[in-house]
Amino acid sequence: MTLVMKFGGTSVGSAKAIQRTANIILNNRSEWPQQVIIASAMSGVTDLLFEGATSAASGDAVTYREVAKKLRQKHFQVISELLPTGDEGQQLTAQLDKFIERYESLCKAVLVLGELTPRALDAMTSIGERMSVRLIASYLRHRGQSAQAIDATELIVTDDTFQGAVPLMDNTTVCSEARLRPLLEEGVVTVVTGFIGANEKGVVTTLGRGGSDYSAAILGQALHADEVWIWTDVDGVMTADPRLVPEAQTISTLSYREVAELAFYGAKVLHPKTIRPVVENNIPLWIKNTFHPEKSGTEIVQERSESNGDIKAVTAIRNLSLVVVEGKGMLGVPGIAARTFGAVARSNISVLLISQASSEQSICFAVPAQATKDIVSGLELEFRRELMCRDIDRITAQERVAIVTVVGAGMRGTPGIAGRLFSALGDRQVNIIAIAQGSSECSISMVVDNLDTAEAEKAIHALIISS
Ligand code: ADP
Ligand code: ASP
Ligand code: MG
């Protein structure tokens, strides 16, 4: 029986949190003798590492040194609390100091070159997880549990897409089995870095921000795990982001499809790529709270379970742009959509939502705000002939918009949902700019002004609670 448990940044963010994490691991030992632990960097560390690296690239020789100082303080403080006496604490301090030293020399190199490549950024940001797993494994040993820290560079083999690497599952399966299984069979708790991997040449890559959830799913698949548990700082997947909607409630069961839609449309509680490896391998997935392990959390199941209420949750992504291609000459002309999205794909941007008016006189789609300029100029180039002869009148972008998405498999076949949503928003004076419904009818997304996002979420949440 193999259990993969992932602990997020807050769950390993302080000495107290690491103690709780260790308690959870130890309390589950008898039921789950083979445990693979995936850990994130301590909370705030990855952000700091990014900040130091990018500031060095812009010629700032001060910030990265401050970052290094903060990293030392943060980690050494926790070591002194968790391992106050003995050699283990000293050895660990020396080890982590080496990682931070190396980070500083990379920052120095970036400062001199004035250039930060995605590959260098991955090397620099990977040290957060490398440090946290060593800390956790040392503490588990201190508690009398044999444990080993392992860098996922030895396990997760990826392609060369730095900052968004894709795992090569065949190689990953072979490496993970060979490296982890003998340790697991000996009863060693393996503590593996989330977020990172390495390409076939052994160069470190990262899976993208928030990618430790994905690491857990990848190793769950590679090791044919019986279950994957994601431990975080909330009671499970909730009806809305509890930071924005304090009345949000925990959802006890959600289907893979529902949680996939939620994750894709901004619910940070789970990285969107986590779902596929677990659903394809039929691995039960749980989301639980490290700070309230007695609560049952959220179970992700194959199919929609019985639910009262059709709308289950609301989520939002802010800071987007809505790009509109419009023109009377587009009416019925084949190939405009294909060319539009072909041009967008060349900018290497993924589109979050697409909507087309039935008259075919306009196509609009939402993209991250920072991509707007590139996309609009790419489209102007693609359609320069059509723009010249006025088949396309204009290509514009409405900036500062958000997508608010409602999710719930029970919406399928339930009439009147859209009407209820629109009146709830209308009652609060929220203007809907565009709408799209997922073909599975498991989600409806609405584009609203950035400034209306919180109001829209609250209005929809009131519907969820009252249904
Ligand atoms: P971790 O470091 O454990 O991976 P994250 O910060 O990445 O944790 O994700 C957990 C956070 O996700 C929560 O603190 C919460 O603010 C946010 N969140 C957003 N939407 C939801 C939701 N629908 N349910 C639960 N949490 C959500
Ligand atoms: N530490 C990484 C990040 O902050 C990965 C993770 O926490 O999932 O993005
Ligand atoms: Mg996360």
Short mmCIF file of C-alpha atoms and ligand atoms in Angstrom, two decimals:
data_model
loop_
_atom_site.label_atom_id
_atom_site.label_comp_id
_atom_site.label_asym_id
_atom_site.label_seq_id
_atom_site.Cartn_x
_atom_site.Cartn_y
_atom_site.Cartn_z
CA MET A 1 0.00 0.00 0.00
CA THR A 2 1.64 3.24 -1.15
CA LEU A 3 0.44 6.64 -0.02
CA VAL A 4 1.67 9.88 -1.59
CA MET A 5 1.16 12.92 0.64
CA LYS A 6 1.98 16.45 -0.47
CA PHE A 7 2.48 19.25 2.03
CA GLY A 8 2.22 22.81 0.72
CA GLY A 9 4.22 25.89 1.66
CA THR A 10 2.22 26.86 4.73
CA SER A 11 2.27 23.26 5.96
CA VAL A 12 6.07 23.46 6.13
CA GLY A 13 6.29 27.23 6.68
CA SER A 14 7.37 27.31 10.34
CA ALA A 15 8.75 25.03 13.06
CA LYS A 16 5.22 24.52 14.41
CA ALA A 17 3.87 23.67 10.99
CA ILE A 18 6.67 21.16 10.37
CA GLN A 19 5.88 19.55 13.71
CA ARG A 20 2.26 19.18 12.65
CA THR A 21 3.31 17.78 9.31
CA ALA A 22 5.57 15.26 11.05
CA ASN A 23 2.70 14.27 13.37
CA ILE A 24 0.48 13.58 10.39
CA ILE A 25 3.18 11.46 8.75
CA LEU A 26 3.91 9.51 11.93
CA ASN A 27 0.23 9.02 12.81
CA ASN A 28 -0.37 7.41 9.44
CA ARG A 29 2.66 5.11 9.55
CA SER A 30 0.90 1.98 10.76
CA GLU A 31 -1.89 2.21 8.23
CA TRP A 32 0.40 3.30 5.40
CA PRO A 33 3.83 1.71 5.79
CA GLN A 34 5.01 2.99 2.39
CA GLN A 35 4.82 6.76 2.36
CA VAL A 36 6.18 9.19 -0.20
CA ILE A 37 6.09 12.75 1.06
CA ILE A 38 6.24 15.63 -1.43
CA ALA A 39 7.09 18.99 0.08
CA SER A 40 6.93 22.55 -1.19
CA ALA A 41 9.40 25.22 -0.23
CA MET A 42 8.60 27.02 3.04
CA SER A 43 5.87 29.58 2.36
CA GLY A 44 7.18 32.76 0.77
CA VAL A 45 10.51 31.22 -0.22
CA THR A 46 9.82 30.67 -3.92
CA ASP A 47 8.56 34.26 -4.21
CA LEU A 48 11.76 35.49 -2.57
CA LEU A 49 13.92 33.41 -4.90
CA PHE A 50 12.12 34.88 -7.92
CA GLU A 51 12.47 38.38 -6.55
CA GLY A 52 16.22 38.06 -6.02
CA ALA A 53 16.78 36.56 -9.47
CA THR A 54 14.69 39.06 -11.42
CA SER A 55 16.05 42.07 -9.55
CA ALA A 56 19.62 40.93 -10.26
CA ALA A 57 18.74 40.67 -13.95
CA SER A 58 17.58 44.27 -13.91
CA GLY A 59 20.91 45.45 -12.52
CA ASP A 60 19.99 45.60 -8.83
CA ALA A 61 22.96 44.42 -6.77
CA VAL A 62 21.27 44.80 -3.40
CA THR A 63 17.99 42.89 -3.37
CA TYR A 64 19.38 39.40 -3.95
CA ARG A 65 21.75 39.84 -1.01
CA GLU A 66 18.81 40.80 1.17
CA VAL A 67 16.93 37.80 -0.13
CA ALA A 68 19.84 35.52 0.78
CA LYS A 69 19.88 37.03 4.26
CA LYS A 70 16.16 36.46 4.73
CA LEU A 71 16.49 32.87 3.49
CA ARG A 72 19.23 32.18 6.00
CA GLN A 73 17.26 33.73 8.84
CA LYS A 74 14.09 31.86 8.00
CA HIS A 75 15.67 28.44 7.64
CA PHE A 76 18.24 28.69 10.40
CA GLN A 77 15.61 29.89 12.86
CA VAL A 78 13.49 26.82 12.15
CA ILE A 79 16.51 24.53 12.45
CA SER A 80 17.32 26.01 15.84
CA GLU A 81 13.75 25.39 16.99
CA LEU A 82 13.41 21.87 15.61
CA LEU A 83 16.93 20.54 16.14
CA PRO A 84 18.32 22.61 19.00
CA THR A 85 21.06 20.19 19.97
CA GLY A 86 23.27 17.61 18.28
CA ASP A 87 25.15 17.30 15.02
CA GLU A 88 22.11 16.95 12.77
CA GLY A 89 21.21 20.63 13.20
CA GLN A 90 24.76 21.81 12.49
CA GLN A 91 25.17 19.63 9.44
CA LEU A 92 21.84 20.77 8.10
CA THR A 93 22.70 24.43 8.64
CA ALA A 94 25.93 23.96 6.68
CA GLN A 95 24.09 22.15 3.90
CA LEU A 96 21.40 24.81 3.51
CA ASP A 97 24.02 27.55 3.68
CA LYS A 98 25.70 25.96 0.64
CA PHE A 99 22.43 26.10 -1.34
CA ILE A 100 22.00 29.78 -0.48
CA GLU A 101 25.63 30.52 -1.35
CA ARG A 102 25.15 28.89 -4.73
CA TYR A 103 22.00 30.92 -5.26
CA GLU A 104 23.93 34.09 -4.49
CA SER A 105 26.65 33.23 -7.00
CA LEU A 106 24.02 32.53 -9.66
CA CYS A 107 22.43 35.91 -8.90
CA LYS A 108 25.84 37.53 -9.22
CA ALA A 109 26.34 35.90 -12.62
CA VAL A 110 22.89 37.08 -13.73
CA LEU A 111 23.71 40.59 -12.53
CA VAL A 112 26.93 40.65 -14.58
CA LEU A 113 25.30 39.20 -17.69
CA GLY A 114 22.18 41.32 -17.32
CA GLU A 115 20.20 38.34 -18.56
CA LEU A 116 18.09 35.72 -16.84
CA THR A 117 17.29 32.65 -18.92
CA PRO A 118 14.38 30.36 -18.03
CA ARG A 119 16.95 27.63 -17.44
CA ALA A 120 18.89 29.74 -14.92
CA LEU A 121 15.66 30.77 -13.22
CA ASP A 122 14.71 27.12 -12.74
CA ALA A 123 18.10 26.34 -11.22
CA MET A 124 17.73 29.32 -8.87
CA THR A 125 14.15 28.79 -7.77
CA SER A 126 14.59 25.03 -7.24
CA ILE A 127 16.58 25.51 -4.05
CA GLY A 128 13.51 26.31 -1.92
CA GLU A 129 12.26 22.74 -2.15
CA ARG A 130 15.77 21.30 -1.90
CA MET A 131 16.13 23.03 1.45
CA SER A 132 12.69 22.22 2.86
CA VAL A 133 12.91 18.46 2.20
CA ARG A 134 16.22 18.26 4.03
CA LEU A 135 14.71 20.09 6.94
CA ILE A 136 11.70 17.79 7.13
CA ALA A 137 13.71 14.58 6.74
CA SER A 138 16.14 15.66 9.47
CA TYR A 139 13.29 16.45 11.81
CA LEU A 140 11.62 13.09 11.14
CA ARG A 141 14.91 11.37 12.00
CA HIS A 142 15.07 13.49 15.14
CA ARG A 143 11.64 12.08 16.00
CA GLY A 144 13.03 8.55 15.56
CA GLN A 145 11.63 7.85 12.10
CA SER A 146 14.05 6.77 9.39
CA ALA A 147 13.64 9.28 6.59
CA GLN A 148 15.55 10.41 3.53
CA ALA A 149 15.40 13.65 1.56
CA ILE A 150 15.45 13.08 -2.19
CA ASP A 151 15.65 15.62 -5.01
CA ALA A 152 13.05 14.94 -7.68
CA THR A 153 15.81 15.60 -10.23
CA GLU A 154 16.56 11.90 -9.63
CA LEU A 155 12.96 10.85 -10.19
CA ILE A 156 10.93 13.12 -12.45
CA VAL A 157 12.38 13.18 -15.96
CA THR A 158 10.98 16.03 -18.02
CA ASP A 159 11.31 17.68 -21.40
CA ASP A 160 13.28 20.94 -21.79
CA THR A 161 10.41 23.38 -21.21
CA PHE A 162 12.01 25.32 -18.39
CA GLN A 163 9.42 26.82 -16.03
CA GLY A 164 6.65 24.60 -17.30
CA ALA A 165 8.31 21.24 -17.83
CA VAL A 166 6.32 18.24 -19.02
CA PRO A 167 7.13 14.88 -17.39
CA LEU A 168 8.25 11.98 -19.54
CA MET A 169 6.29 9.31 -17.75
CA ASP A 170 8.08 6.18 -18.94
CA ASN A 171 11.47 7.38 -17.74
CA THR A 172 9.93 8.86 -14.61
CA THR A 173 8.30 5.55 -13.72
CA VAL A 174 11.55 3.62 -14.13
CA CYS A 175 13.62 6.14 -12.13
CA SER A 176 11.05 6.53 -9.35
CA GLU A 177 10.53 2.80 -8.85
CA ALA A 178 14.26 2.11 -8.86
CA ARG A 179 15.13 4.89 -6.45
CA LEU A 180 12.16 4.92 -4.08
CA ARG A 181 10.80 1.39 -3.86
CA PRO A 182 13.78 -0.19 -2.04
CA LEU A 183 13.69 2.61 0.53
CA LEU A 184 9.93 2.32 0.96
CA GLU A 185 10.22 -1.42 1.44
CA GLU A 186 12.75 -0.82 4.20
CA GLY A 187 10.25 1.47 5.93
CA VAL A 188 12.10 4.69 5.13
CA VAL A 189 9.86 7.75 4.70
CA THR A 190 11.04 9.38 1.48
CA VAL A 191 10.72 13.16 1.46
CA VAL A 192 10.80 14.38 -2.14
CA THR A 193 11.03 17.92 -3.49
CA GLY A 194 7.85 19.18 -5.12
CA PHE A 195 7.93 21.60 -8.06
CA ILE A 196 11.15 20.34 -9.70
CA GLY A 197 12.44 17.70 -12.07
CA ALA A 198 15.33 17.35 -14.49
CA ASN A 199 15.60 16.90 -18.23
CA GLU A 200 17.22 13.85 -19.77
CA LYS A 201 20.64 15.45 -19.41
CA GLY A 202 20.05 15.98 -15.70
CA VAL A 203 19.56 19.77 -15.94
CA VAL A 204 17.06 20.97 -13.34
CA THR A 205 13.62 22.06 -14.58
CA THR A 206 10.49 23.24 -12.78
CA LEU A 207 6.87 22.32 -13.38
CA GLY A 208 5.53 25.88 -12.99
CA ARG A 209 4.25 27.88 -10.02
CA GLY A 210 2.18 25.84 -7.62
CA GLY A 211 3.58 22.72 -9.29
CA SER A 212 4.15 20.63 -6.16
CA ASP A 213 0.58 19.31 -6.39
CA TYR A 214 1.47 18.11 -9.87
CA SER A 215 4.64 16.46 -8.53
CA ALA A 216 2.46 14.45 -6.15
CA ALA A 217 0.21 13.31 -9.00
CA ILE A 218 3.20 12.40 -11.18
CA LEU A 219 4.76 10.26 -8.46
CA GLY A 220 1.34 8.84 -7.62
CA GLN A 221 1.09 7.58 -11.18
CA ALA A 222 4.73 6.43 -11.38
CA LEU A 223 4.49 4.40 -8.17
CA HIS A 224 0.93 3.16 -8.75
CA ALA A 225 0.01 4.78 -5.46
CA ASP A 226 -3.18 3.67 -3.74
CA GLU A 227 -4.08 7.21 -2.74
CA VAL A 228 -2.81 10.78 -3.08
CA TRP A 229 -3.50 13.26 -0.28
CA ILE A 230 -2.85 16.99 -0.72
CA TRP A 231 -2.33 18.72 2.64
CA THR A 232 -2.84 22.47 2.61
CA ASP A 233 -3.99 25.37 4.80
CA VAL A 234 -7.76 25.16 4.25
CA ASP A 235 -10.30 22.42 5.03
CA GLY A 236 -10.48 21.18 1.45
CA VAL A 237 -11.93 22.53 -1.76
CA MET A 238 -14.42 25.19 -0.78
CA THR A 239 -17.42 26.86 -2.36
CA ALA A 240 -15.22 29.93 -3.01
CA ASP A 241 -11.75 31.16 -2.10
CA PRO A 242 -12.13 31.65 1.68
CA ARG A 243 -9.71 34.57 1.55
CA LEU A 244 -12.18 36.46 -0.63
CA VAL A 245 -15.47 35.01 0.58
CA PRO A 246 -15.23 34.35 4.31
CA GLU A 247 -18.55 32.43 4.35
CA ALA A 248 -17.14 29.79 1.98
CA GLN A 249 -17.87 26.21 3.00
CA THR A 250 -15.97 22.99 2.47
CA ILE A 251 -17.28 20.70 -0.25
CA SER A 252 -17.15 17.06 0.85
CA THR A 253 -17.05 15.45 -2.60
CA LEU A 254 -16.35 16.77 -6.05
CA SER A 255 -15.87 14.95 -9.32
CA TYR A 256 -12.57 15.08 -11.18
CA ARG A 257 -14.24 17.13 -13.88
CA GLU A 258 -15.59 19.68 -11.42
CA VAL A 259 -12.29 20.13 -9.65
CA ALA A 260 -10.47 20.34 -12.97
CA GLU A 261 -12.70 23.24 -14.05
CA LEU A 262 -12.24 24.97 -10.70
CA ALA A 263 -8.47 24.58 -10.82
CA PHE A 264 -8.26 25.75 -14.43
CA TYR A 265 -10.32 28.84 -13.65
CA GLY A 266 -8.20 30.00 -10.77
CA ALA A 267 -8.91 28.01 -7.59
CA LYS A 268 -5.35 27.88 -6.34
CA VAL A 269 -6.06 25.04 -3.94
CA LEU A 270 -5.05 22.51 -6.60
CA HIS A 271 -2.71 22.89 -9.58
CA PRO A 272 -4.79 22.17 -12.71
CA LYS A 273 -2.34 19.59 -14.06
CA THR A 274 -2.75 17.44 -10.94
CA ILE A 275 -6.02 15.94 -12.11
CA ARG A 276 -5.04 14.03 -15.24
CA PRO A 277 -2.49 11.58 -13.78
CA VAL A 278 -4.79 10.67 -10.91
CA VAL A 279 -8.01 10.36 -12.92
CA GLU A 280 -6.36 8.30 -15.66
CA ASN A 281 -4.97 5.92 -13.10
CA ASN A 282 -8.06 5.85 -10.96
CA ILE A 283 -6.20 7.04 -7.87
CA PRO A 284 -8.38 8.44 -5.07
CA LEU A 285 -7.46 12.05 -4.32
CA TRP A 286 -8.09 13.92 -1.08
CA ILE A 287 -7.52 17.55 -0.11
CA LYS A 288 -6.99 18.02 3.63
CA ASN A 289 -6.03 20.67 6.16
CA THR A 290 -2.66 20.23 7.92
CA PHE A 291 -3.92 22.50 10.69
CA HIS A 292 -7.15 20.49 11.18
CA PRO A 293 -6.26 16.92 10.25
CA GLU A 294 -9.30 15.60 12.15
CA LYS A 295 -11.61 17.13 9.53
CA SER A 296 -12.39 14.86 6.62
CA GLY A 297 -11.50 17.29 3.82
CA THR A 298 -12.60 16.94 0.22
CA GLU A 299 -12.68 13.67 -1.67
CA ILE A 300 -12.33 13.83 -5.43
CA VAL A 301 -14.35 11.05 -7.02
CA GLN A 302 -14.80 9.65 -10.53
CA GLU A 303 -18.36 10.69 -11.04
CA ARG A 304 -20.56 13.32 -9.57
CA SER A 305 -21.90 12.16 -6.27
CA GLU A 306 -25.30 13.01 -4.94
CA SER A 307 -25.38 16.71 -4.35
CA ASN A 308 -28.06 19.01 -3.23
CA GLY A 309 -27.78 22.13 -5.24
CA ASP A 310 -26.59 22.46 -8.77
CA ILE A 311 -23.95 25.19 -8.50
CA LYS A 312 -21.16 23.94 -6.30
CA ALA A 313 -18.46 26.59 -6.33
CA VAL A 314 -17.37 29.89 -7.78
CA THR A 315 -13.88 30.96 -8.72
CA ALA A 316 -12.23 33.85 -10.55
CA ILE A 317 -9.12 34.83 -12.44
CA ARG A 318 -8.29 38.50 -12.45
CA ASN A 319 -6.03 40.67 -14.61
CA LEU A 320 -6.96 39.41 -18.04
CA SER A 321 -7.67 41.08 -21.35
CA LEU A 322 -10.51 40.35 -23.68
CA VAL A 323 -9.28 40.50 -27.26
CA VAL A 324 -11.94 41.12 -29.90
CA VAL A 325 -11.59 40.54 -33.64
CA GLU A 326 -14.54 42.06 -35.42
CA GLY A 327 -15.73 42.99 -38.87
CA LYS A 328 -18.73 42.63 -41.10
CA GLY A 329 -16.61 40.92 -43.73
CA MET A 330 -16.03 38.00 -41.35
CA LEU A 331 -19.60 36.81 -41.80
CA GLY A 332 -19.50 33.21 -42.95
CA VAL A 333 -15.89 33.40 -44.10
CA PRO A 334 -14.28 30.09 -43.21
CA GLY A 335 -10.92 29.97 -41.54
CA ILE A 336 -10.99 33.23 -39.56
CA ALA A 337 -11.18 31.43 -36.21
CA ALA A 338 -8.42 29.01 -37.19
CA ARG A 339 -6.17 31.87 -38.28
CA THR A 340 -6.97 33.87 -35.15
CA PHE A 341 -6.02 31.07 -32.80
CA GLY A 342 -3.10 30.03 -34.98
CA ALA A 343 -1.67 33.53 -34.54
CA VAL A 344 -2.32 33.40 -30.79
CA ALA A 345 -0.62 30.02 -30.51
CA ARG A 346 2.47 31.43 -32.18
CA SER A 347 2.75 33.85 -29.26
CA ASN A 348 2.85 30.77 -27.06
CA ILE A 349 -0.11 31.87 -24.98
CA SER A 350 -3.01 29.71 -23.92
CA VAL A 351 -6.45 31.14 -24.25
CA LEU A 352 -8.67 30.93 -21.18
CA LEU A 353 -12.09 31.47 -22.73
CA ILE A 354 -13.53 31.91 -26.21
CA SER A 355 -16.85 33.36 -27.22
CA GLN A 356 -18.27 34.03 -30.64
CA ALA A 357 -21.44 35.88 -31.50
CA SER A 358 -23.71 33.81 -33.70
CA SER A 359 -23.61 36.36 -36.49
CA GLU A 360 -19.91 35.49 -36.74
CA GLN A 361 -19.15 39.17 -36.86
CA SER A 362 -16.85 38.98 -33.91
CA ILE A 363 -14.72 36.54 -32.01
CA CYS A 364 -13.52 37.36 -28.54
CA PHE A 365 -11.22 35.54 -26.19
CA ALA A 366 -9.55 36.11 -22.85
CA VAL A 367 -5.80 35.99 -22.30
CA PRO A 368 -3.46 37.02 -19.48
CA ALA A 369 -3.06 40.82 -19.49
CA GLN A 370 0.68 40.77 -19.99
CA ALA A 371 0.25 38.95 -23.32
CA THR A 372 -2.12 41.54 -24.81
CA LYS A 373 0.39 43.57 -26.81
CA ASP A 374 2.05 40.56 -28.41
CA ILE A 375 -1.25 39.01 -29.31
CA VAL A 376 -2.79 42.11 -30.82
CA SER A 377 0.29 42.79 -32.94
CA GLY A 378 0.43 39.12 -33.99
CA LEU A 379 -3.21 39.32 -35.10
CA GLU A 380 -2.69 42.60 -36.94
CA LEU A 381 0.10 40.96 -38.87
CA GLU A 382 -1.94 37.85 -39.63
CA PHE A 383 -4.94 39.87 -40.82
CA ARG A 384 -3.14 42.80 -42.45
CA ARG A 385 -4.84 42.14 -45.80
CA GLU A 386 -8.33 41.81 -44.25
CA LEU A 387 -7.76 44.95 -42.20
CA MET A 388 -6.71 46.84 -45.29
CA CYS A 389 -9.80 45.86 -47.28
CA ARG A 390 -12.02 46.31 -44.20
CA ASP A 391 -13.24 42.70 -44.01
CA ILE A 392 -12.01 42.99 -40.46
CA ASP A 393 -12.82 46.39 -38.98
CA ARG A 394 -10.73 46.25 -35.87
CA ILE A 395 -8.74 44.17 -33.44
CA THR A 396 -9.08 45.54 -29.94
CA ALA A 397 -8.38 44.52 -26.40
CA GLN A 398 -10.42 45.38 -23.36
CA GLU A 399 -7.98 45.36 -20.51
CA ARG A 400 -8.50 44.76 -16.80
CA VAL A 401 -11.19 42.14 -16.97
CA ALA A 402 -11.72 38.96 -14.97
CA ILE A 403 -13.34 35.61 -15.60
CA VAL A 404 -15.78 34.48 -12.93
CA THR A 405 -16.63 30.80 -13.29
CA VAL A 406 -19.32 28.73 -11.63
CA VAL A 407 -18.83 25.01 -11.44
CA GLY A 408 -21.16 22.10 -10.77
CA ALA A 409 -21.94 18.96 -12.73
CA GLY A 410 -25.53 19.24 -11.48
CA MET A 411 -26.01 22.29 -13.69
CA ARG A 412 -26.32 19.95 -16.67
CA GLY A 413 -29.94 19.57 -17.58
CA THR A 414 -31.10 21.95 -14.86
CA PRO A 415 -32.97 24.74 -16.60
CA GLY A 416 -32.76 28.31 -15.47
CA ILE A 417 -29.23 28.35 -14.06
CA ALA A 418 -27.97 31.03 -16.42
CA GLY A 419 -31.03 33.13 -15.67
CA ARG A 420 -30.42 32.90 -11.93
CA LEU A 421 -26.77 33.82 -12.34
CA PHE A 422 -27.44 36.78 -14.57
CA SER A 423 -30.15 38.19 -12.33
CA ALA A 424 -27.94 37.76 -9.26
CA LEU A 425 -25.24 39.78 -11.00
CA GLY A 426 -27.71 42.27 -12.42
CA ASP A 427 -29.14 42.90 -8.96
CA ARG A 428 -25.68 43.98 -7.87
CA GLN A 429 -25.07 46.13 -10.95
CA VAL A 430 -22.39 43.82 -12.30
CA ASN A 431 -22.19 44.07 -16.07
CA ILE A 432 -21.39 40.84 -17.93
CA ILE A 433 -19.09 41.49 -20.87
CA ALA A 434 -18.97 37.98 -22.38
CA ILE A 435 -20.14 34.48 -21.52
CA ALA A 436 -18.95 30.97 -22.29
CA GLN A 437 -20.29 27.63 -21.20
CA GLY A 438 -18.11 24.55 -21.03
CA SER A 439 -19.38 21.89 -23.44
CA SER A 440 -19.72 19.48 -20.54
CA GLU A 441 -22.16 21.99 -19.00
CA CYS A 442 -20.14 21.59 -15.84
CA SER A 443 -19.09 25.25 -15.84
CA ILE A 444 -20.30 28.65 -16.95
CA SER A 445 -17.78 31.48 -17.23
CA MET A 446 -18.55 35.17 -17.32
CA VAL A 447 -16.19 37.98 -18.18
CA VAL A 448 -16.63 41.02 -15.92
CA ASP A 449 -14.65 44.15 -15.14
CA ASN A 450 -11.76 43.48 -12.75
CA LEU A 451 -13.33 45.87 -10.27
CA ASP A 452 -16.58 43.90 -10.19
CA THR A 453 -14.95 40.54 -9.44
CA ALA A 454 -15.43 40.45 -5.68
CA GLU A 455 -19.03 41.62 -5.96
CA ALA A 456 -19.75 38.99 -8.62
CA GLU A 457 -18.20 36.22 -6.53
CA LYS A 458 -20.20 37.23 -3.48
CA ALA A 459 -23.47 37.44 -5.44
CA ILE A 460 -22.95 33.97 -6.90
CA HIS A 461 -21.81 32.57 -3.58
CA ALA A 462 -25.05 33.73 -2.01
CA LEU A 463 -26.87 31.63 -4.63
CA ILE A 464 -24.76 28.58 -3.78
CA ILE A 465 -25.40 28.89 -0.08
CA SER A 466 -29.13 29.38 -0.53
CA SER A 467 -29.63 26.46 -2.95
P1 ADP B 1 -0.31 25.21 -0.71
O1 ADP B 1 0.87 26.05 -0.37
O2 ADP B 1 -0.71 24.27 0.39
O3 ADP B 1 -0.16 24.53 -2.03
P2 ADP B 1 -1.95 27.23 -1.90
O4 ADP B 1 -1.82 28.59 -1.34
O5 ADP B 1 -1.29 26.93 -3.20
O6 ADP B 1 -1.54 26.19 -0.78
O7 ADP B 1 -3.50 26.86 -2.07
C1 ADP B 1 -4.36 26.97 -0.96
C2 ADP B 1 -5.11 28.27 -1.03
O8 ADP B 1 -5.99 28.22 -2.16
C3 ADP B 1 -6.03 28.53 0.12
O9 ADP B 1 -5.37 29.14 1.20
C4 ADP B 1 -7.10 29.43 -0.49
O10 ADP B 1 -6.89 30.80 -0.19
C5 ADP B 1 -6.93 29.26 -1.98
N1 ADP B 1 -8.18 28.89 -2.67
C6 ADP B 1 -8.65 29.49 -3.79
N2 ADP B 1 -9.82 28.96 -4.15
C7 ADP B 1 -10.11 28.00 -3.25
C8 ADP B 1 -11.20 27.09 -3.10
N3 ADP B 1 -12.23 27.05 -3.95
N4 ADP B 1 -11.17 26.24 -2.06
C9 ADP B 1 -10.14 26.25 -1.19
N5 ADP B 1 -9.10 27.09 -1.29
C10 ADP B 1 -9.07 27.96 -2.29
N1 ASP B 2 7.15 26.37 -4.24
C1 ASP B 2 6.52 26.39 -5.53
C2 ASP B 2 5.72 27.68 -5.70
O1 ASP B 2 5.63 28.47 -4.78
C3 ASP B 2 5.70 25.19 -5.80
C4 ASP B 2 4.52 24.97 -4.88
O2 ASP B 2 4.45 25.53 -3.79
O3 ASP B 2 3.64 24.18 -5.26
O4 ASP B 2 5.23 27.91 -6.76
MG MG B 3 -0.31 25.29 -4.01
#
